[in-house]
XYZ file of C-alpha atoms in Angstrom:
640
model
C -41.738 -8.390 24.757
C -38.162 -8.528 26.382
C -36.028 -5.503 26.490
C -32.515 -6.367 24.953
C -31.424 -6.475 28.828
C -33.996 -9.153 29.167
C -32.886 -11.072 26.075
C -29.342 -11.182 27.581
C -30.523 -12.559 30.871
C -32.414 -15.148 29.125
C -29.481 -16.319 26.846
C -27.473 -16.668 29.993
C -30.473 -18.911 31.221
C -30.164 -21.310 27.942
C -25.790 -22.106 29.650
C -24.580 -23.384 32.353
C -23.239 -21.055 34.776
C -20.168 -23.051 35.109
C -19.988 -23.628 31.463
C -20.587 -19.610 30.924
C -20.010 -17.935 33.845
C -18.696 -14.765 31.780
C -22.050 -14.538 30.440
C -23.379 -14.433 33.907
C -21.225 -11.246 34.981
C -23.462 -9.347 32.079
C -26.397 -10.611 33.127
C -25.810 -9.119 36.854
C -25.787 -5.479 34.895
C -28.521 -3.454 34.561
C -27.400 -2.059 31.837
C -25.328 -4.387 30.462
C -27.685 -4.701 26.737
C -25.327 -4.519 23.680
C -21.639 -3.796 25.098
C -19.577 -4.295 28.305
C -20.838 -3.996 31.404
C -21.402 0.010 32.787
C -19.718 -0.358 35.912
C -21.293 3.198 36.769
C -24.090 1.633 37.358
C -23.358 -1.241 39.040
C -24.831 -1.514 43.143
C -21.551 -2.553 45.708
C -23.434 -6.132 45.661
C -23.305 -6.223 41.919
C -19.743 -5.464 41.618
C -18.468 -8.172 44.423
C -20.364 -11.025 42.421
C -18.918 -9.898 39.373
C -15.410 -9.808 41.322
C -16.545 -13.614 42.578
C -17.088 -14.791 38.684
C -14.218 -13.142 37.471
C -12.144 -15.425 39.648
C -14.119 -18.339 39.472
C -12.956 -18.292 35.385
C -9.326 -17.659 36.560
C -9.445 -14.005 35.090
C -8.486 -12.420 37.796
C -6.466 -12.697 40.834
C -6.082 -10.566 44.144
C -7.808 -10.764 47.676
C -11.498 -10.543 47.782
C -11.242 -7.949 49.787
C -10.747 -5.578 47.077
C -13.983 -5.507 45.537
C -13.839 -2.224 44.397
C -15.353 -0.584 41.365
C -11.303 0.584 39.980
C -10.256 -2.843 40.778
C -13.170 -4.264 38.845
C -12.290 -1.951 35.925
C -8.652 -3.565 36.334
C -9.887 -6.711 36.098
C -12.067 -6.362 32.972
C -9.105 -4.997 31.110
C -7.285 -7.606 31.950
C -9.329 -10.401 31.137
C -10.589 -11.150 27.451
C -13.713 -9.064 25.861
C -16.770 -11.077 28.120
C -19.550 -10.106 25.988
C -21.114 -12.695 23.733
C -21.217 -12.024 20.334
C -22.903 -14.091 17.348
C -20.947 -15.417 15.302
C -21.145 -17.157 11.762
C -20.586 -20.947 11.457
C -20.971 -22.612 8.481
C -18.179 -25.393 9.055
C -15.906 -23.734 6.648
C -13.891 -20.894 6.669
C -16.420 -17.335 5.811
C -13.063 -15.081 5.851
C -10.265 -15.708 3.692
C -7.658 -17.500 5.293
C -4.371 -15.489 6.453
C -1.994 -18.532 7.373
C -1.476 -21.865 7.069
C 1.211 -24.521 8.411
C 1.155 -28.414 8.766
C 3.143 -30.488 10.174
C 6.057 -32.098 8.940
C 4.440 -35.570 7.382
C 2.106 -32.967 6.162
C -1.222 -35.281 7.293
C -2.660 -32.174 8.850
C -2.744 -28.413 8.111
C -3.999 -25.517 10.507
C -5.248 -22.712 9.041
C -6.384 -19.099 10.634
C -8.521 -16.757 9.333
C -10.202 -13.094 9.693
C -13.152 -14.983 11.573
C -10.787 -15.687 13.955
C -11.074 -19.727 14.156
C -8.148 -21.861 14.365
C -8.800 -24.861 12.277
C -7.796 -28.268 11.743
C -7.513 -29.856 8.265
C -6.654 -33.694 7.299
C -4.794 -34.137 4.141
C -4.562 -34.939 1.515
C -8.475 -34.981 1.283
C -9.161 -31.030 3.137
C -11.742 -32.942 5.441
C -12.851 -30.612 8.721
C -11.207 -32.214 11.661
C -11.209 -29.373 14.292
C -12.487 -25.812 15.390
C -10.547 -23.928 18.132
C -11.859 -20.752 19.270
C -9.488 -18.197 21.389
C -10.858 -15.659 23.419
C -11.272 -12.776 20.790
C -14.072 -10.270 19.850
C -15.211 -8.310 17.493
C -12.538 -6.397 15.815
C -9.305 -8.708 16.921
C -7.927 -11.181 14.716
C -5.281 -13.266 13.866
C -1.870 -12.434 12.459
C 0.917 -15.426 12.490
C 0.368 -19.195 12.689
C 3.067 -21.946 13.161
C 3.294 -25.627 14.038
C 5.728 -28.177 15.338
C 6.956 -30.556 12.920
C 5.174 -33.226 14.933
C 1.795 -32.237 14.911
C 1.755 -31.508 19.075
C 2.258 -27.785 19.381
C 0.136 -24.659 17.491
C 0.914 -20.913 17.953
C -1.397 -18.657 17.280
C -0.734 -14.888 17.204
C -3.329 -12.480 17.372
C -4.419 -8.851 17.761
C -6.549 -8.155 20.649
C -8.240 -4.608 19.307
C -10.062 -4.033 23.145
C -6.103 -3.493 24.330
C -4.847 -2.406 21.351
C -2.239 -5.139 22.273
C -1.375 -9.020 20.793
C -0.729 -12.214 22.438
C 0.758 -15.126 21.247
C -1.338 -18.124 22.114
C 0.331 -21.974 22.306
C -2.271 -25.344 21.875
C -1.628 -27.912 23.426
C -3.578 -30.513 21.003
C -3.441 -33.588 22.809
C -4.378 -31.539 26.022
C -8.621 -31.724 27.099
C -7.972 -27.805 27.844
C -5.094 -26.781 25.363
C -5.021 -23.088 24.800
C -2.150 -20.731 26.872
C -0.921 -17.435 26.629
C 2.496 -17.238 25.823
C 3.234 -13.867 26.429
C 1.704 -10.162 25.233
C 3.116 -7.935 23.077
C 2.393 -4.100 22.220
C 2.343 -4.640 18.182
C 0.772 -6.944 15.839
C 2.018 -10.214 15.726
C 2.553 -10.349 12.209
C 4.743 -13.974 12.240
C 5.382 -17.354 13.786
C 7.861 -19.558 12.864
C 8.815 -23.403 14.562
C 12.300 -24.923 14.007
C 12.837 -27.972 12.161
C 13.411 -29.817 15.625
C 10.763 -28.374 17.526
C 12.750 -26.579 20.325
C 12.606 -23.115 19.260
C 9.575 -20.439 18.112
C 10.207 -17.454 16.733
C 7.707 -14.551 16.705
C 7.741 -11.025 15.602
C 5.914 -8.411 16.494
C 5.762 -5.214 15.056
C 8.918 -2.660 16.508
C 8.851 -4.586 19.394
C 11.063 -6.574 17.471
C 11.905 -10.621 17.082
C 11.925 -12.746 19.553
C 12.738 -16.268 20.224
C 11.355 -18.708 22.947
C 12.307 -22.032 24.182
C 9.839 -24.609 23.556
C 7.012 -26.042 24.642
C 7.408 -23.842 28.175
C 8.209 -20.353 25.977
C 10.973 -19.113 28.038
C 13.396 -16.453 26.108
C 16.147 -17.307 24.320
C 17.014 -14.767 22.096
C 15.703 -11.469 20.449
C 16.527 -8.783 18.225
C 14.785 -5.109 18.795
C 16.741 -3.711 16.233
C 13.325 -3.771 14.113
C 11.304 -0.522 12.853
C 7.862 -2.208 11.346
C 6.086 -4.798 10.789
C 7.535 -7.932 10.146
C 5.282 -10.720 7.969
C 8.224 -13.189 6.592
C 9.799 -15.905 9.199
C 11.340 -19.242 7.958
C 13.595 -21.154 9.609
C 16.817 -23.220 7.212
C 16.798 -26.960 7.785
C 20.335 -25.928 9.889
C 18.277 -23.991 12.284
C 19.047 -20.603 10.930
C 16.034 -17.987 10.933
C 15.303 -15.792 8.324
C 13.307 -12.625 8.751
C 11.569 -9.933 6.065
C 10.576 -7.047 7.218
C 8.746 -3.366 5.976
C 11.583 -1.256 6.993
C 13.279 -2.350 4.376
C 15.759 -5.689 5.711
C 16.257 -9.167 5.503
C 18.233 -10.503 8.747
C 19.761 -14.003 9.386
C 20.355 -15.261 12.991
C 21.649 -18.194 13.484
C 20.852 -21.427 15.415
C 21.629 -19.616 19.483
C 19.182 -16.788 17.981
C 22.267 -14.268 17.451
C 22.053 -11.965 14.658
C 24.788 -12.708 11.614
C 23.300 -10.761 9.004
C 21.363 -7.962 7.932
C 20.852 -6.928 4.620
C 18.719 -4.056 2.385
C 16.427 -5.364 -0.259
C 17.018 -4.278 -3.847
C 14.069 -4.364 -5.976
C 11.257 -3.484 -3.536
C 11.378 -1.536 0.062
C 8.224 -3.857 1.631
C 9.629 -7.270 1.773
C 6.786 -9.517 2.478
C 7.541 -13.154 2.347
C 10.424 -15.021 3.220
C 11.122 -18.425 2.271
C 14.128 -21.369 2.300
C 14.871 -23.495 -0.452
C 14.685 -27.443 0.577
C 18.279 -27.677 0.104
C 18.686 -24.833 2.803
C 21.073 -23.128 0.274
C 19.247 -20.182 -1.048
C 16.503 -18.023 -0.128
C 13.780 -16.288 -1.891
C 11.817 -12.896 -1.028
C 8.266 -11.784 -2.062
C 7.510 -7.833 -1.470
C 4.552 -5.993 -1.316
C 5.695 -3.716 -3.536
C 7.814 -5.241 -6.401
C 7.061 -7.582 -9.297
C 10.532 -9.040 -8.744
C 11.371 -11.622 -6.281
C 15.156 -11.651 -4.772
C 16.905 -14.746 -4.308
C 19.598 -14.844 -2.111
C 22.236 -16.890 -0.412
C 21.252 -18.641 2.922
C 24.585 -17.848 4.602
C 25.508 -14.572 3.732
C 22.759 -13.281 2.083
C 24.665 -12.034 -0.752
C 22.288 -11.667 -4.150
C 22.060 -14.482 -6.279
C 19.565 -13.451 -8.504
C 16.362 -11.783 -9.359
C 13.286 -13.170 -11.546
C 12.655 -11.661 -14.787
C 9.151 -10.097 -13.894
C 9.723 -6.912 -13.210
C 7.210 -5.571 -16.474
C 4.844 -7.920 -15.561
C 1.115 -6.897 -14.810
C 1.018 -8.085 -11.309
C 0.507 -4.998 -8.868
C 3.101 -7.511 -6.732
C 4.496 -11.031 -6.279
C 3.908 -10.809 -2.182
C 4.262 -14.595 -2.020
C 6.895 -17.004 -2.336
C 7.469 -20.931 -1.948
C 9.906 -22.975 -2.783
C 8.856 -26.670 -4.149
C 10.276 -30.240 -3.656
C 12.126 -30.045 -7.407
C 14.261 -26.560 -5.851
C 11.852 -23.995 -7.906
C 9.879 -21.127 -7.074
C 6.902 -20.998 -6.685
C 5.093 -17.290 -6.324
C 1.990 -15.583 -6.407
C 0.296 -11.512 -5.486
C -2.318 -9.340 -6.576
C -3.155 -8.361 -9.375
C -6.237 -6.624 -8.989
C -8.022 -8.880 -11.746
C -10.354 -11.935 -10.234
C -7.860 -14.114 -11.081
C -3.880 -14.535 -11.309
C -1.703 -17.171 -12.402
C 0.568 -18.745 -10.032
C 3.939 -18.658 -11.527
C 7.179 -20.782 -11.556
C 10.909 -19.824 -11.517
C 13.783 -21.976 -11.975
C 16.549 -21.097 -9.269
C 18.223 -18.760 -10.942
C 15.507 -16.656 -11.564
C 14.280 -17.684 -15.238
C 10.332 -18.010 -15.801
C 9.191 -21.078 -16.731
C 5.704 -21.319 -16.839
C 2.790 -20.032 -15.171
C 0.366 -22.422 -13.213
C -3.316 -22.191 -12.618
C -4.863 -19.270 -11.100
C -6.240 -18.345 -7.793
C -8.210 -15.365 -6.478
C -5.706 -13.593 -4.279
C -2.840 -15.717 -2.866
C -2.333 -15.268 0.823
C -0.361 -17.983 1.351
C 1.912 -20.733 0.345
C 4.144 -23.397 2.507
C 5.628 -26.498 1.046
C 3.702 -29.382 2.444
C 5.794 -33.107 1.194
C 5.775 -33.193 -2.503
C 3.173 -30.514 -3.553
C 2.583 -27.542 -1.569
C -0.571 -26.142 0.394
C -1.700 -22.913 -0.264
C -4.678 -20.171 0.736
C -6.674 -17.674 -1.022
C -9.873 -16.067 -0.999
C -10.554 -18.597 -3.906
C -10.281 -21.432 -3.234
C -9.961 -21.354 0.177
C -7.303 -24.096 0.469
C -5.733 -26.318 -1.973
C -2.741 -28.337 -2.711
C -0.500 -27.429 -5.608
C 1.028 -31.000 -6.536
C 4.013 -31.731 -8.333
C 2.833 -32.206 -11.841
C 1.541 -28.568 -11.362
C -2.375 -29.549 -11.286
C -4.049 -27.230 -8.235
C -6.414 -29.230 -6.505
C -9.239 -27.517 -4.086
C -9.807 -28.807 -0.686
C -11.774 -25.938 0.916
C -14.456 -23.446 -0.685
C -15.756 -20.549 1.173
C -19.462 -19.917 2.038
C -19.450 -16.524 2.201
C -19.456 -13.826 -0.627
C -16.590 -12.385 -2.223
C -16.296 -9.038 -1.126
C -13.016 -7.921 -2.855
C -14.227 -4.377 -4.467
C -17.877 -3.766 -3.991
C -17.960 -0.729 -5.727
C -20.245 1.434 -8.440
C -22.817 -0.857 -9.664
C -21.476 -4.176 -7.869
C -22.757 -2.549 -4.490
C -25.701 -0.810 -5.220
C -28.147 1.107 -2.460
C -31.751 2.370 -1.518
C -32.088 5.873 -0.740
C -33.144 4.867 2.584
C -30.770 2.070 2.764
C -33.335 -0.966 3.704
C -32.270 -3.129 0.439
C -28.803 -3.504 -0.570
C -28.022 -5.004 -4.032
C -24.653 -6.970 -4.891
C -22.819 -9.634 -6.506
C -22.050 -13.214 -5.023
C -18.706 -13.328 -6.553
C -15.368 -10.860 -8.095
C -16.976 -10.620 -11.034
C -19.737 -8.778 -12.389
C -21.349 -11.391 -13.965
C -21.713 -13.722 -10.618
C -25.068 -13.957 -9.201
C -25.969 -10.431 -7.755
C -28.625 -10.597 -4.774
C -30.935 -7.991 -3.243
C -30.768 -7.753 0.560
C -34.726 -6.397 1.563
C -34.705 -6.078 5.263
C -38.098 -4.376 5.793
C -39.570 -7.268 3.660
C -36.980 -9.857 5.912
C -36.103 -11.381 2.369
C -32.926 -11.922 0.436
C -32.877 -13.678 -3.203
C -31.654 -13.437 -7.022
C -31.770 -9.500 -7.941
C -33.994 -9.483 -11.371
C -33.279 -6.205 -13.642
C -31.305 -3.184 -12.315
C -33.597 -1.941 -10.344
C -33.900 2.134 -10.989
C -34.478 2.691 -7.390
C -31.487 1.558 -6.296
C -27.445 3.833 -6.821
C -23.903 2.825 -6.385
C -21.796 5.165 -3.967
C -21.014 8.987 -4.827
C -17.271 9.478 -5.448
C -16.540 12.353 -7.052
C -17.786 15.418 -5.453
C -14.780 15.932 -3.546
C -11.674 16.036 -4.484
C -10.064 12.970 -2.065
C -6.594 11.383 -1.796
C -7.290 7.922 -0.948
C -3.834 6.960 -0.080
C -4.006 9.619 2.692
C -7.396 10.579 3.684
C -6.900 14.230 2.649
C -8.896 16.633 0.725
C -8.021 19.125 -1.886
C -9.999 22.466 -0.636
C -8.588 24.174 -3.516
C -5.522 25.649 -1.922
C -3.875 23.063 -0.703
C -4.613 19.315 0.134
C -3.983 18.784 3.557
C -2.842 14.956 4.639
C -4.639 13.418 7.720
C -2.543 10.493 7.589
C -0.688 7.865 6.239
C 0.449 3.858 6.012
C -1.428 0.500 5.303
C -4.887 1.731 7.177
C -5.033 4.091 4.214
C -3.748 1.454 1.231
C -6.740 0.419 -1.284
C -9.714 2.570 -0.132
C -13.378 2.273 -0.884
C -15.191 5.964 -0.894
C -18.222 7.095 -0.578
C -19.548 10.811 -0.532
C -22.652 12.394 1.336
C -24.660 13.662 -1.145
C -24.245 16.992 0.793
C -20.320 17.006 0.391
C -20.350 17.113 4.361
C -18.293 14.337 4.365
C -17.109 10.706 3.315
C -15.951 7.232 4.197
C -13.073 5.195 3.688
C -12.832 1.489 4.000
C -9.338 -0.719 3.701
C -8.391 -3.516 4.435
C -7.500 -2.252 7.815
C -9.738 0.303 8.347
C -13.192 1.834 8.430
C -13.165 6.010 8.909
C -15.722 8.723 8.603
C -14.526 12.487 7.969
C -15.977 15.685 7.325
C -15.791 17.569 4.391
C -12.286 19.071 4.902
C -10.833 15.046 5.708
C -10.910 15.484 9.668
C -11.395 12.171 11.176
C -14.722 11.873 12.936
C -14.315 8.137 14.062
C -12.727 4.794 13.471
C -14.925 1.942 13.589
C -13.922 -1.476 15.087
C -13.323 -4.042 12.023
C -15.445 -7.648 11.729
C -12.716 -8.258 8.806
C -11.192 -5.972 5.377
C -13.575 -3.716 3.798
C -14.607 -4.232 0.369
C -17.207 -1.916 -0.055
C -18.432 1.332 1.332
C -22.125 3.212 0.519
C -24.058 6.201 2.317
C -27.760 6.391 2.402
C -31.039 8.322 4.029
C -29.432 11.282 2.991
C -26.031 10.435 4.318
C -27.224 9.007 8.238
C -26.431 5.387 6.886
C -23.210 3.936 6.402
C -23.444 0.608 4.973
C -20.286 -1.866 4.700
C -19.433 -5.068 2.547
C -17.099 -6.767 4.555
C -14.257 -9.558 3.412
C -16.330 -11.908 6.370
C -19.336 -11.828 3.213
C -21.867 -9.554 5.447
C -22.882 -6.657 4.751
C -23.222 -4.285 8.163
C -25.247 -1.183 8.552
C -23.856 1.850 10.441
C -24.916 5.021 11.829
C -22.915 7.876 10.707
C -23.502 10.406 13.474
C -21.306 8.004 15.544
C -20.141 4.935 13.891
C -22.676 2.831 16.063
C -23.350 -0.711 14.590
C -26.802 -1.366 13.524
C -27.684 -4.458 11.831
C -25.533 -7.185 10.307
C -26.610 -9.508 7.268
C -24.681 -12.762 6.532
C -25.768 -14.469 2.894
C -24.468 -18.194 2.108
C -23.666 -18.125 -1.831
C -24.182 -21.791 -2.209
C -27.787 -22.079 -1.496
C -29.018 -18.011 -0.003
C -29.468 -19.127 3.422
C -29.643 -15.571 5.376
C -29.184 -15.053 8.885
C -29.670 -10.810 9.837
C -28.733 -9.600 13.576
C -28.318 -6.922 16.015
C -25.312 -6.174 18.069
C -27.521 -7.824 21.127
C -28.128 -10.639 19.088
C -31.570 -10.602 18.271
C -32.029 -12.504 14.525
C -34.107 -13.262 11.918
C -33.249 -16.231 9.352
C -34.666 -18.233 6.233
C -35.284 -21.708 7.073
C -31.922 -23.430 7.886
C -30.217 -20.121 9.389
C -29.619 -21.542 12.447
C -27.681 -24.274 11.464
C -25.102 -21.221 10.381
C -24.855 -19.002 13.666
C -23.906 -19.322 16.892
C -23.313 -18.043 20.318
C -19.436 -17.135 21.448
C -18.297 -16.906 25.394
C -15.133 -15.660 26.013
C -13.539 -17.245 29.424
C -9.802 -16.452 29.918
C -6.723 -16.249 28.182
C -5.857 -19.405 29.203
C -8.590 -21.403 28.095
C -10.697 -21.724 24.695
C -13.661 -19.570 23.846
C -16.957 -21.739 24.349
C -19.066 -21.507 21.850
C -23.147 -22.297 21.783
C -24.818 -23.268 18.800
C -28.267 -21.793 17.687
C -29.816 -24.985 16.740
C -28.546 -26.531 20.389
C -30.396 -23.482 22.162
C -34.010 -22.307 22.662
C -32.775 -19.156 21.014
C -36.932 -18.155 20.027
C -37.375 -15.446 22.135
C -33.961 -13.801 20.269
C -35.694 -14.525 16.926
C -37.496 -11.185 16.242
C -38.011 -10.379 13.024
C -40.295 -7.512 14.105
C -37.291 -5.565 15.441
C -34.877 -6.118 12.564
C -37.438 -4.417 10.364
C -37.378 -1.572 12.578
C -33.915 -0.793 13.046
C -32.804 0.421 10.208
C -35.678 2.668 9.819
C -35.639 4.115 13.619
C -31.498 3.711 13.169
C -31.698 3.097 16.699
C -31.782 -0.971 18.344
C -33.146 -0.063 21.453
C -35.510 2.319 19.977
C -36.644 -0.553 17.289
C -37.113 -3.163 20.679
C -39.487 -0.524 22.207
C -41.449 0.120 18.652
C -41.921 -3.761 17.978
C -43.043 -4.772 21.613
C -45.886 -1.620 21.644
C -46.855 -2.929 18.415
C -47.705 -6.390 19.901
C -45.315 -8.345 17.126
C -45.481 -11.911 18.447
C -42.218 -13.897 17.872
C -42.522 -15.844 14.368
């Protein structure tokens, strides 16, 4: 049986070396099986082809003559992640989708999501036109999304977690190679915005601050640093002013040369979120991430106009605004139930009606008459004018959204995994089995089987502190600690949090042990085999298995809710599937920053020596993949 060093060697044999020559730099590593390359152990030969590939993808520049282990190391950091991961394909989007924006006929709409696909979408009908791929990883993702108003341009901002930096990417879509990098940034990349004539982009990026670029070739025109967080509202007035909405606090106004006219403090909520300009260009409204109310306010001065009478409403927030074709709002948050309704303001504030609901609005642009929006459910739709929503896109994957107590339910030693399809608790709940290899319905309760421990310590989830009994002593603070999942050793020696921007294991006094790289949000968080196992549901609809000693992934399960396809891997890729799986998976190569990801299907590859259902059964078990390899290949375990 192949060794997972083996494995990768032979996947590299399945692609052309010009096609994946990334893949070809691991495969020159000895050991090189489940992460980066260890340059450590490298020979001088080994690290001068690696220099050789590296510049044959256009990664890396220099003289040859420098083919040093350090200038290797400099090389690798600046190139994208080059280890192939699997990832899940399904032809629809398997994370909720973050942004959307379409172009100005509004024939076609690009969406980006937590799986960290760019997609192309023909409307009015939601048929799949397009996947882009950028070269991101494990644990990066997108953040901002923005198109021309002809169709030509996309910009693409994203969080590259191997740098802890962000570039903003620019596609080219009539372009046989399209992708670019714009430029890098230190923060997140939390919004894009394109002029009404095309000319301009605007992006903002954390404190870094708000810049603006002239387009297509990106070179500055304008920006403001005078920013202190994160900034997730840009809209540009049909006059070419640019509105911004940011957590510290302010809305600003610059006008059409980028120059700053305005700055104002919110009023009924310190997190503005959304930002968005009436048709006329008159008025603006803001959504905040921490106010029922949404503030409307005048385009040129930003003086208040009014607010909307919702401040005793149950919504925990009404994060997202729109304006529609008639001049009304149109606005949406969370509620925490499975469902809210979208609701509808006049101008001046006055309710007039709710619309139907969605699962979690995320977001909301006008698109012609109606308006396109995003949620975890339905994926996409169009809101039309007579209020009717109509879905274009459904998700494959499972909704995640709070996996706790009895909708995320455990073995002692963690090999089956019980949960629910869907929000509620009377959707479909399944029962993962990985030593049988078998996922299906869940029939009865099933005694054997416990929802997480949460209250044997005494934990502030907003802050990852515990209460010893003196005093409670904070460990930290901000959105990687907002709407945590716990779960509790069984020997109070410590716990884990997941968010929807975080995964962290502590102690039993709330010191940070480690911070695990995120595949999407968290939903859920269990411990089992007496507190080694950390098992995840993740917002991507898999559920991962962790070791706790170090955070080390372990196994990955992916379950289709339409029909129960399953596909279960290890971080080196080797699988086992019900029949269909591959049709799901694939392969992604990450070439430069300047180029698209490539990305290898399972069912266009002779992927059977990675099918090895003899080591998935063994990994959880041995909590060890390397360990499992060497178990199933002594036991003689043929391929199935």
């Amino acid at each position: 049986m192949a060794s997972p060093i083996a494995a990768r060697r032979g996947l590299a044999s399945f692609a052309s070396a010009a096609l994946f020559g990334c893949l070809l730099l691991l495969s020159i590593c000895p050991s090189a099986a489940i992460a980066a390359p260890d340059l450590n152990a490298m020979s001088p030969a080994e690290i001068a082809i690696a220099h050789r590939r590296l510049r044959e993808l256009g990664c890396a520049a220099g003289p040859s003559g420098l083919d040093t282990r350090a200038a290797l190391r400099e090389m690798l950091k600046r190139c994208p992640d080059p280890t192939p991961f699997l990832s899940i394909e399904t032809g629809r989007p398997t994370t909720p989708i973050r942004r959307i924006a379409v172009d100005r006929e509004c024939r076609v709409a690009a969406t980006v999501s937590y799986d960290k696909t760019l997609r192309l979408w023909s409307l009015p009908d939601g048929k799949p036109l397009r996947v882009v791929r950028f070269p991101f990883a494990v644990g990066d993702e997108f953040d901002g999304l923005a198109m021309s108003p002809d169709g030509r341009w996309i910009a693409v901002g994203g969080w590259d977690a191997r740098e802890s930096g962000n570039t903003a990417f620019l596609w080219d879509t009539q372009a046989e190679q399209p992708v670019r990098a714009l430029a890098r940034f230190g923060n997140q990349v939390g919004a894009l915005a394109y002029s009404p004539d095309g000319k301009r982009l605007a992006i903002a990026a954390g404190d870094d601050g708000i810049r603006i670029l002239a387009m297509p070739g990106g070179e500055p025109m304008a920006s403001d640093p005078d920013v202190s967080e994160s900034t997730n509202g840009l809209a540009f007035g049909p006059d070419g002013s640019l509105f911004a909405a940011s957590y510290d606090g302010y809305v600003r106004r610059y006008d059409a040369s980028g120059a700053r006219t305005h700055k104002v403090a919110t009023k009924s909520g310190r997190m503005p979120y959304t930002v968005a300009v009436s048709r006329h260009g008159q008025t603006i409204s803001v959504g905040f991430a921490d106010s029922r109310q949404v503030e409307i306010l005048d385009a040129a001065t930003l003086a208040p106009v009014a607010l909307t009478n919702s401040a005793k409403w149950a919504d925990d927030n009404i994060s997202r605004v729109g304006w529609d074709a008639a001049g009304r709002i149109v606005a949406g948050g969370d509620t925490g139930r499975p469902a809210s309704p979208l609701h509808l303001f006049d101008k001046s504030g006055r309710h007039l009606r709710d619309l139907d609901p969605v699962h979690y609005l995320l977001d909301l642009q006008p698109c012609g008459d109606a308006m396109i929006l995003s949620a975890v459910e339905p994926a996409l739709a169009l809101l039309q004018p007579d209020g009717v929503l109509k879905t274009l896109v459904d998700s494959d994957a499972a909704d995640m959204r709070f996996k706790t107590g009895d909708a995320f339910r455990v073995s002692a030693d963690g090999t089956k995994v019980r949960f629910h399809l869907g929000f509620e608790a009377t959707a479909m709940p399944v029962l993962i089995d990985v030593a049988a290899g078998t996922v299906g319905p869940a029939l009865g309760d099933a005694d054997d089987l416990a929802g997480p421990v949460t209250d044997t310590l005494a934990i502030n989830r907003s802050t990852g502190a515990v209460d010893t009994g003196r005093s409670v002593r904070p460990r930290g603070s901000g959105p990687d600690y907002s709407g945590q999942t716990l779960a509790i050793r069984p020997d109070r020696g410590g716990f884990v949090l997941g968010s929807w921007s975080s995964l962290r294991s502590y102690d039993g006094t709330g010191k940070r042990r480690w911070k695990g790289k995120l595949a999407t949000p968290v939903g859920g968080v269990q411990l089992a085999a007496n507190g080694s196992l950390v098992i995840v549901a993740y917002m991507d609809g898999t559920i991962r298995w962790f070791r706790w000693s170090d955070g080390a992934e372990l196994l990955a399960v992916f379950v289709n809710r339409h029909d129960l396809r399953f596909v279960a891997w290890t971080p080196s890729g080797y699988y086992v599937g019900s029949p269909g799986a591959e049709d799901m998976f694939g392969w992604q190569f990450n070439g430069n920053w300047n180029r698209q990801a490539d990305f290898l299907p399972a069912t266009g590859m002779a992927s059977s020596r990675l099918r090895r259902p003899d080591v998935i059964q063994r990994v959880i078990p041995l909590q060890d993949e390397v360990q499992a390899v060497r178990a199933a290949d002594g036991a003689g375990k043929g391929r199935l």
